[in-house]
Amino acid sequence: MHNVKNSIWAGVPLAEAKRVLIMTHGRGASAQSILSLAAELDVDDFALVAPQATGHTWYPYSFLAPEAQNEPGLSSGLAVLKQLVDTAKEAGFKSEQIYLLGFSQGACLTAEFVAQNAQSFGGVFILSGGVIGDSVKTERYKGDFAGASIFLGCSDVDSHVPKHRVNDSTEVFKNLGANTVEKIYPNAPHSIFQDEINHINHILNQKK
């Protein structure tokens, strides 16, 4: 299904980087497109990696559909994120030096991955997304974020991502020990906003 070998690496070479940022694209987009966002982020000391979804989509239906409808793409996408985190750890990076960012479908995949694998990540940025499923299944979320910074941003009228799922995802992260900031933008489009970039850069610069 999805293949971790299709990921694109950029930024500082892994052997020389101080931190790693995994950037996950949305439906219909590409690894290259999400990597372009790095130009606006304070990632001078980062290795950057963006996985590429087969057919430019991680799973076929809405993230609010019953999970079985989104298989095997969903499980395959989650496995790719795990492989990238494992690659960073095998290269000597601790959880605290690993950051994850996703937009739209990529934000949902990222949110679901970190909720299932909570640990002391350097930072997690969920841009227009939330945990996956026809309901929030807290029983499958485990681990401890140990105060990791998680930022969620979304429009209150996003046609793909209902505000209540963003709210519920924030609660999931808080209950797993994350230091969570949620920003809801009134009447905004399905997009990435400068205010979100500012929040992300604030978190990136806390750990320099």
PDB file of C-alpha atoms in Angstrom:
ATOM      1  CA  MET A   1       0.000   0.000   0.000  1.00  0.00           C
ATOM      2  CA  HIS A   2       1.953   3.068   1.209  1.00  0.00           C
ATOM      3  CA  ASN A   3       5.734   2.669   1.149  1.00  0.00           C
ATOM      4  CA  VAL A   4       8.086   4.482   3.524  1.00  0.00           C
ATOM      5  CA  LYS A   5      10.713   4.359   0.747  1.00  0.00           C
ATOM      6  CA  ASN A   6       8.677   6.932  -1.180  1.00  0.00           C
ATOM      7  CA  SER A   7       9.344   9.516   1.545  1.00  0.00           C
ATOM      8  CA  ILE A   8      11.296  12.627   0.578  1.00  0.00           C
ATOM      9  CA  TRP A   9      14.109  13.811   2.859  1.00  0.00           C
ATOM     10  CA  ALA A  10      15.180  17.452   2.985  1.00  0.00           C
ATOM     11  CA  GLY A  11      16.765  19.978   5.344  1.00  0.00           C
ATOM     12  CA  VAL A  12      19.899  18.942   7.227  1.00  0.00           C
ATOM     13  CA  PRO A  13      21.182  15.384   6.600  1.00  0.00           C
ATOM     14  CA  LEU A  14      19.990  13.024   9.329  1.00  0.00           C
ATOM     15  CA  ALA A  15      23.538  12.355  10.535  1.00  0.00           C
ATOM     16  CA  GLU A  16      24.129  16.097  11.109  1.00  0.00           C
ATOM     17  CA  ALA A  17      20.684  17.209  12.293  1.00  0.00           C
ATOM     18  CA  LYS A  18      19.808  18.093  15.883  1.00  0.00           C
ATOM     19  CA  ARG A  19      16.091  17.373  15.424  1.00  0.00           C
ATOM     20  CA  VAL A  20      13.707  15.679  12.987  1.00  0.00           C
ATOM     21  CA  LEU A  21      10.369  16.941  11.617  1.00  0.00           C
ATOM     22  CA  ILE A  22       7.982  14.481   9.955  1.00  0.00           C
ATOM     23  CA  MET A  23       5.605  16.402   7.651  1.00  0.00           C
ATOM     24  CA  THR A  24       2.474  14.609   6.382  1.00  0.00           C
ATOM     25  CA  HIS A  25       0.540  15.918   3.376  1.00  0.00           C
ATOM     26  CA  GLY A  26      -3.211  16.067   2.840  1.00  0.00           C
ATOM     27  CA  ARG A  27      -5.508  14.307   0.379  1.00  0.00           C
ATOM     28  CA  GLY A  28      -4.603  15.033  -3.234  1.00  0.00           C
ATOM     29  CA  ALA A  29      -1.319  16.689  -2.252  1.00  0.00           C
ATOM     30  CA  SER A  30       2.272  15.471  -2.194  1.00  0.00           C
ATOM     31  CA  ALA A  31       5.325  15.124  -0.012  1.00  0.00           C
ATOM     32  CA  GLN A  32       6.929  17.954  -2.005  1.00  0.00           C
ATOM     33  CA  SER A  33       3.983  20.284  -1.365  1.00  0.00           C
ATOM     34  CA  ILE A  34       4.034  19.876   2.427  1.00  0.00           C
ATOM     35  CA  LEU A  35       7.839  20.226   2.460  1.00  0.00           C
ATOM     36  CA  SER A  36       7.437  23.678   0.874  1.00  0.00           C
ATOM     37  CA  LEU A  37       5.887  24.814   4.169  1.00  0.00           C
ATOM     38  CA  ALA A  38       9.317  24.406   5.776  1.00  0.00           C
ATOM     39  CA  ALA A  39      10.372  27.702   4.166  1.00  0.00           C
ATOM     40  CA  GLU A  40       8.150  29.444   6.752  1.00  0.00           C
ATOM     41  CA  LEU A  41       9.295  27.370   9.739  1.00  0.00           C
ATOM     42  CA  ASP A  42      12.314  27.796  12.008  1.00  0.00           C
ATOM     43  CA  VAL A  43      13.868  24.444  11.115  1.00  0.00           C
ATOM     44  CA  ASP A  44      17.520  25.328  10.444  1.00  0.00           C
ATOM     45  CA  ASP A  45      18.832  22.406  12.524  1.00  0.00           C
ATOM     46  CA  PHE A  46      16.217  19.875  11.388  1.00  0.00           C
ATOM     47  CA  ALA A  47      16.235  16.880   9.124  1.00  0.00           C
ATOM     48  CA  LEU A  48      12.888  17.050   7.323  1.00  0.00           C
ATOM     49  CA  VAL A  49      11.020  14.063   5.966  1.00  0.00           C
ATOM     50  CA  ALA A  50       7.672  13.889   4.189  1.00  0.00           C
ATOM     51  CA  PRO A  51       6.054  10.520   3.473  1.00  0.00           C
ATOM     52  CA  GLN A  52       4.257  10.181   0.143  1.00  0.00           C
ATOM     53  CA  ALA A  53       0.845   8.510   0.015  1.00  0.00           C
ATOM     54  CA  THR A  54       0.214   6.091  -2.839  1.00  0.00           C
ATOM     55  CA  GLY A  55      -2.238   7.788  -5.189  1.00  0.00           C
ATOM     56  CA  HIS A  56      -1.915  11.002  -3.143  1.00  0.00           C
ATOM     57  CA  THR A  57      -4.439   9.837  -0.557  1.00  0.00           C
ATOM     58  CA  TRP A  58      -3.822   8.068   2.740  1.00  0.00           C
ATOM     59  CA  TYR A  59      -7.282   6.489   2.931  1.00  0.00           C
ATOM     60  CA  PRO A  60     -10.367   6.742   0.677  1.00  0.00           C
ATOM     61  CA  TYR A  61     -13.193   8.129   2.821  1.00  0.00           C
ATOM     62  CA  SER A  62     -13.662  10.860   5.405  1.00  0.00           C
ATOM     63  CA  PHE A  63     -11.688  10.457   8.628  1.00  0.00           C
ATOM     64  CA  LEU A  64     -15.106  10.327  10.343  1.00  0.00           C
ATOM     65  CA  ALA A  65     -16.118   7.147   8.464  1.00  0.00           C
ATOM     66  CA  PRO A  66     -16.016   3.744  10.204  1.00  0.00           C
ATOM     67  CA  GLU A  67     -12.333   2.792  10.265  1.00  0.00           C
ATOM     68  CA  ALA A  68     -12.901  -0.487   8.375  1.00  0.00           C
ATOM     69  CA  GLN A  69     -13.962   1.532   5.309  1.00  0.00           C
ATOM     70  CA  ASN A  70     -10.597   3.276   5.265  1.00  0.00           C
ATOM     71  CA  GLU A  71      -8.501   0.115   5.341  1.00  0.00           C
ATOM     72  CA  PRO A  72      -5.929  -0.914   4.317  1.00  0.00           C
ATOM     73  CA  GLY A  73      -4.809   2.668   3.684  1.00  0.00           C
ATOM     74  CA  LEU A  74      -5.301   3.842   7.246  1.00  0.00           C
ATOM     75  CA  SER A  75      -3.216   1.127   8.903  1.00  0.00           C
ATOM     76  CA  SER A  76      -0.605   1.383   6.163  1.00  0.00           C
ATOM     77  CA  GLY A  77      -0.288   5.153   6.649  1.00  0.00           C
ATOM     78  CA  LEU A  78       0.048   4.768  10.420  1.00  0.00           C
ATOM     79  CA  ALA A  79       2.752   2.144   9.840  1.00  0.00           C
ATOM     80  CA  VAL A  80       4.703   4.558   7.610  1.00  0.00           C
ATOM     81  CA  LEU A  81       4.700   7.187  10.371  1.00  0.00           C
ATOM     82  CA  LYS A  82       5.900   4.585  12.861  1.00  0.00           C
ATOM     83  CA  GLN A  83       8.693   3.543  10.496  1.00  0.00           C
ATOM     84  CA  LEU A  84       9.839   7.165  10.167  1.00  0.00           C
ATOM     85  CA  VAL A  85       9.844   7.666  13.947  1.00  0.00           C
ATOM     86  CA  ASP A  86      11.740   4.383  14.322  1.00  0.00           C
ATOM     87  CA  THR A  87      14.250   5.505  11.659  1.00  0.00           C
ATOM     88  CA  ALA A  88      14.903   8.695  13.630  1.00  0.00           C
ATOM     89  CA  LYS A  89      15.336   6.734  16.869  1.00  0.00           C
ATOM     90  CA  GLU A  90      17.694   4.259  15.215  1.00  0.00           C
ATOM     91  CA  ALA A  91      19.766   7.272  14.110  1.00  0.00           C
ATOM     92  CA  GLY A  92      20.077   8.287  17.757  1.00  0.00           C
ATOM     93  CA  PHE A  93      17.243  10.780  18.175  1.00  0.00           C
ATOM     94  CA  LYS A  94      15.157  10.714  21.343  1.00  0.00           C
ATOM     95  CA  SER A  95      11.393  11.308  21.338  1.00  0.00           C
ATOM     96  CA  GLU A  96      12.067  14.874  22.533  1.00  0.00           C
ATOM     97  CA  GLN A  97      13.980  15.565  19.295  1.00  0.00           C
ATOM     98  CA  ILE A  98      11.219  14.228  17.021  1.00  0.00           C
ATOM     99  CA  TYR A  99       8.421  16.539  15.819  1.00  0.00           C
ATOM    100  CA  LEU A 100       5.381  15.762  13.676  1.00  0.00           C
ATOM    101  CA  LEU A 101       3.254  18.063  11.523  1.00  0.00           C
ATOM    102  CA  GLY A 102       0.256  17.258   9.363  1.00  0.00           C
ATOM    103  CA  PHE A 103      -2.308  19.178   7.339  1.00  0.00           C
ATOM    104  CA  SER A 104      -5.881  18.010   6.639  1.00  0.00           C
ATOM    105  CA  GLN A 105      -5.837  14.251   5.926  1.00  0.00           C
ATOM    106  CA  GLY A 106      -2.191  14.279   7.005  1.00  0.00           C
ATOM    107  CA  ALA A 107      -3.197  16.024  10.236  1.00  0.00           C
ATOM    108  CA  CYS A 108      -5.751  13.295  10.951  1.00  0.00           C
ATOM    109  CA  LEU A 109      -3.189  10.562  10.290  1.00  0.00           C
ATOM    110  CA  THR A 110      -0.673  12.355  12.521  1.00  0.00           C
ATOM    111  CA  ALA A 111      -3.231  12.912  15.300  1.00  0.00           C
ATOM    112  CA  GLU A 112      -4.243   9.255  15.280  1.00  0.00           C
ATOM    113  CA  PHE A 113      -0.622   8.081  15.226  1.00  0.00           C
ATOM    114  CA  VAL A 114       0.523  10.183  18.175  1.00  0.00           C
ATOM    115  CA  ALA A 115      -2.605   9.347  20.205  1.00  0.00           C
ATOM    116  CA  GLN A 116      -1.868   5.643  19.751  1.00  0.00           C
ATOM    117  CA  ASN A 117       1.842   6.152  20.478  1.00  0.00           C
ATOM    118  CA  ALA A 118       1.952   8.927  23.080  1.00  0.00           C
ATOM    119  CA  GLN A 119       5.500   9.832  24.141  1.00  0.00           C
ATOM    120  CA  SER A 120       7.508  12.949  24.912  1.00  0.00           C
ATOM    121  CA  PHE A 121       7.687  14.272  21.346  1.00  0.00           C
ATOM    122  CA  GLY A 122       9.350  17.646  20.830  1.00  0.00           C
ATOM    123  CA  GLY A 123       6.145  18.990  19.334  1.00  0.00           C
ATOM    124  CA  VAL A 124       3.083  17.896  17.340  1.00  0.00           C
ATOM    125  CA  PHE A 125       1.213  20.227  14.977  1.00  0.00           C
ATOM    126  CA  ILE A 126      -2.297  19.196  13.884  1.00  0.00           C
ATOM    127  CA  LEU A 127      -3.491  21.631  11.201  1.00  0.00           C
ATOM    128  CA  SER A 128      -7.156  21.061  10.271  1.00  0.00           C
ATOM    129  CA  GLY A 129      -7.550  17.537  11.611  1.00  0.00           C
ATOM    130  CA  GLY A 130      -8.312  15.262  14.542  1.00  0.00           C
ATOM    131  CA  VAL A 131      -8.222  11.656  15.680  1.00  0.00           C
ATOM    132  CA  ILE A 132      -9.769   9.162  13.265  1.00  0.00           C
ATOM    133  CA  GLY A 133     -12.979   7.141  13.448  1.00  0.00           C
ATOM    134  CA  ASP A 134     -16.767   7.300  13.449  1.00  0.00           C
ATOM    135  CA  SER A 135     -16.427   8.040  17.186  1.00  0.00           C
ATOM    136  CA  VAL A 136     -13.519   8.839  19.502  1.00  0.00           C
ATOM    137  CA  LYS A 137     -12.275   5.493  20.804  1.00  0.00           C
ATOM    138  CA  THR A 138     -10.224   6.456  23.827  1.00  0.00           C
ATOM    139  CA  GLU A 139      -9.531   2.819  24.739  1.00  0.00           C
ATOM    140  CA  ARG A 140      -6.977   2.504  21.924  1.00  0.00           C
ATOM    141  CA  TYR A 141      -4.983   5.562  22.983  1.00  0.00           C
ATOM    142  CA  LYS A 142      -2.147   4.932  25.379  1.00  0.00           C
ATOM    143  CA  GLY A 143       1.215   6.174  26.512  1.00  0.00           C
ATOM    144  CA  ASP A 144       2.253   9.467  28.082  1.00  0.00           C
ATOM    145  CA  PHE A 145       3.095  12.663  26.253  1.00  0.00           C
ATOM    146  CA  ALA A 146       4.940  13.804  29.406  1.00  0.00           C
ATOM    147  CA  GLY A 147       4.150  17.461  28.769  1.00  0.00           C
ATOM    148  CA  ALA A 148       4.866  17.413  25.018  1.00  0.00           C
ATOM    149  CA  SER A 149       3.608  20.504  23.188  1.00  0.00           C
ATOM    150  CA  ILE A 150       0.698  19.771  20.860  1.00  0.00           C
ATOM    151  CA  PHE A 151      -0.897  22.509  18.771  1.00  0.00           C
ATOM    152  CA  LEU A 152      -4.255  22.094  17.003  1.00  0.00           C
ATOM    153  CA  GLY A 153      -5.579  24.733  14.620  1.00  0.00           C
ATOM    154  CA  CYS A 154      -8.761  24.653  12.535  1.00  0.00           C
ATOM    155  CA  SER A 155     -11.552  26.794  11.140  1.00  0.00           C
ATOM    156  CA  ASP A 156     -14.893  26.637  12.956  1.00  0.00           C
ATOM    157  CA  VAL A 157     -16.653  26.151   9.599  1.00  0.00           C
ATOM    158  CA  ASP A 158     -14.268  23.645   8.001  1.00  0.00           C
ATOM    159  CA  SER A 159     -16.369  21.417   5.733  1.00  0.00           C
ATOM    160  CA  HIS A 160     -14.017  18.456   6.252  1.00  0.00           C
ATOM    161  CA  VAL A 161     -13.227  18.761   9.965  1.00  0.00           C
ATOM    162  CA  PRO A 162     -16.035  19.463  12.463  1.00  0.00           C
ATOM    163  CA  LYS A 163     -15.086  21.658  15.385  1.00  0.00           C
ATOM    164  CA  HIS A 164     -16.303  19.064  17.902  1.00  0.00           C
ATOM    165  CA  ARG A 165     -13.744  16.511  16.651  1.00  0.00           C
ATOM    166  CA  VAL A 166     -10.947  19.037  17.116  1.00  0.00           C
ATOM    167  CA  ASN A 167     -12.247  19.689  20.661  1.00  0.00           C
ATOM    168  CA  ASP A 168     -12.462  15.952  21.392  1.00  0.00           C
ATOM    169  CA  SER A 169      -8.953  15.367  20.031  1.00  0.00           C
ATOM    170  CA  THR A 170      -7.600  18.114  22.281  1.00  0.00           C
ATOM    171  CA  GLU A 171      -9.159  16.296  25.252  1.00  0.00           C
ATOM    172  CA  VAL A 172      -7.570  12.992  24.172  1.00  0.00           C
ATOM    173  CA  PHE A 173      -4.148  14.642  24.082  1.00  0.00           C
ATOM    174  CA  LYS A 174      -4.640  16.408  27.414  1.00  0.00           C
ATOM    175  CA  ASN A 175      -5.715  13.170  29.066  1.00  0.00           C
ATOM    176  CA  LEU A 176      -2.493  11.560  27.829  1.00  0.00           C
ATOM    177  CA  GLY A 177      -0.416  14.287  29.453  1.00  0.00           C
ATOM    178  CA  ALA A 178       0.181  16.710  26.580  1.00  0.00           C
ATOM    179  CA  ASN A 179       0.596  20.460  26.947  1.00  0.00           C
ATOM    180  CA  THR A 180      -2.120  21.282  24.415  1.00  0.00           C
ATOM    181  CA  VAL A 181      -3.027  24.529  22.664  1.00  0.00           C
ATOM    182  CA  GLU A 182      -6.144  24.623  20.479  1.00  0.00           C
ATOM    183  CA  LYS A 183      -6.932  27.582  18.200  1.00  0.00           C
ATOM    184  CA  ILE A 184     -10.261  27.781  16.347  1.00  0.00           C
ATOM    185  CA  TYR A 185     -10.355  30.414  13.587  1.00  0.00           C
ATOM    186  CA  PRO A 186     -13.798  31.954  12.893  1.00  0.00           C
ATOM    187  CA  ASN A 187     -15.167  31.693   9.346  1.00  0.00           C
ATOM    188  CA  ALA A 188     -11.753  30.724   7.983  1.00  0.00           C
ATOM    189  CA  PRO A 189     -11.024  28.594   4.905  1.00  0.00           C
ATOM    190  CA  HIS A 190      -9.576  25.050   4.914  1.00  0.00           C
ATOM    191  CA  SER A 191      -5.994  26.258   4.873  1.00  0.00           C
ATOM    192  CA  ILE A 192      -2.843  26.910   6.911  1.00  0.00           C
ATOM    193  CA  PHE A 193      -2.804  30.341   8.548  1.00  0.00           C
ATOM    194  CA  GLN A 194       0.032  32.661   9.528  1.00  0.00           C
ATOM    195  CA  ASP A 195      -1.125  32.520  13.150  1.00  0.00           C
ATOM    196  CA  GLU A 196      -0.614  28.734  13.062  1.00  0.00           C
ATOM    197  CA  ILE A 197       2.884  29.203  11.631  1.00  0.00           C
ATOM    198  CA  ASN A 198       3.626  31.610  14.493  1.00  0.00           C
ATOM    199  CA  HIS A 199       2.452  29.064  17.089  1.00  0.00           C
ATOM    200  CA  ILE A 200       4.534  26.316  15.484  1.00  0.00           C
ATOM    201  CA  ASN A 201       7.650  28.498  15.393  1.00  0.00           C
ATOM    202  CA  HIS A 202       7.125  29.429  19.034  1.00  0.00           C
ATOM    203  CA  ILE A 203       7.197  25.737  19.975  1.00  0.00           C
ATOM    204  CA  LEU A 204      10.156  25.027  17.673  1.00  0.00           C
ATOM    205  CA  ASN A 205      12.145  27.826  19.282  1.00  0.00           C
ATOM    206  CA  GLN A 206      11.435  26.730  22.869  1.00  0.00           C
ATOM    207  CA  LYS A 207      13.807  23.789  22.578  1.00  0.00           C
ATOM    208  CA  LYS A 208      16.770  25.350  20.774  1.00  0.00           C
TER     209      LYS A 208
END
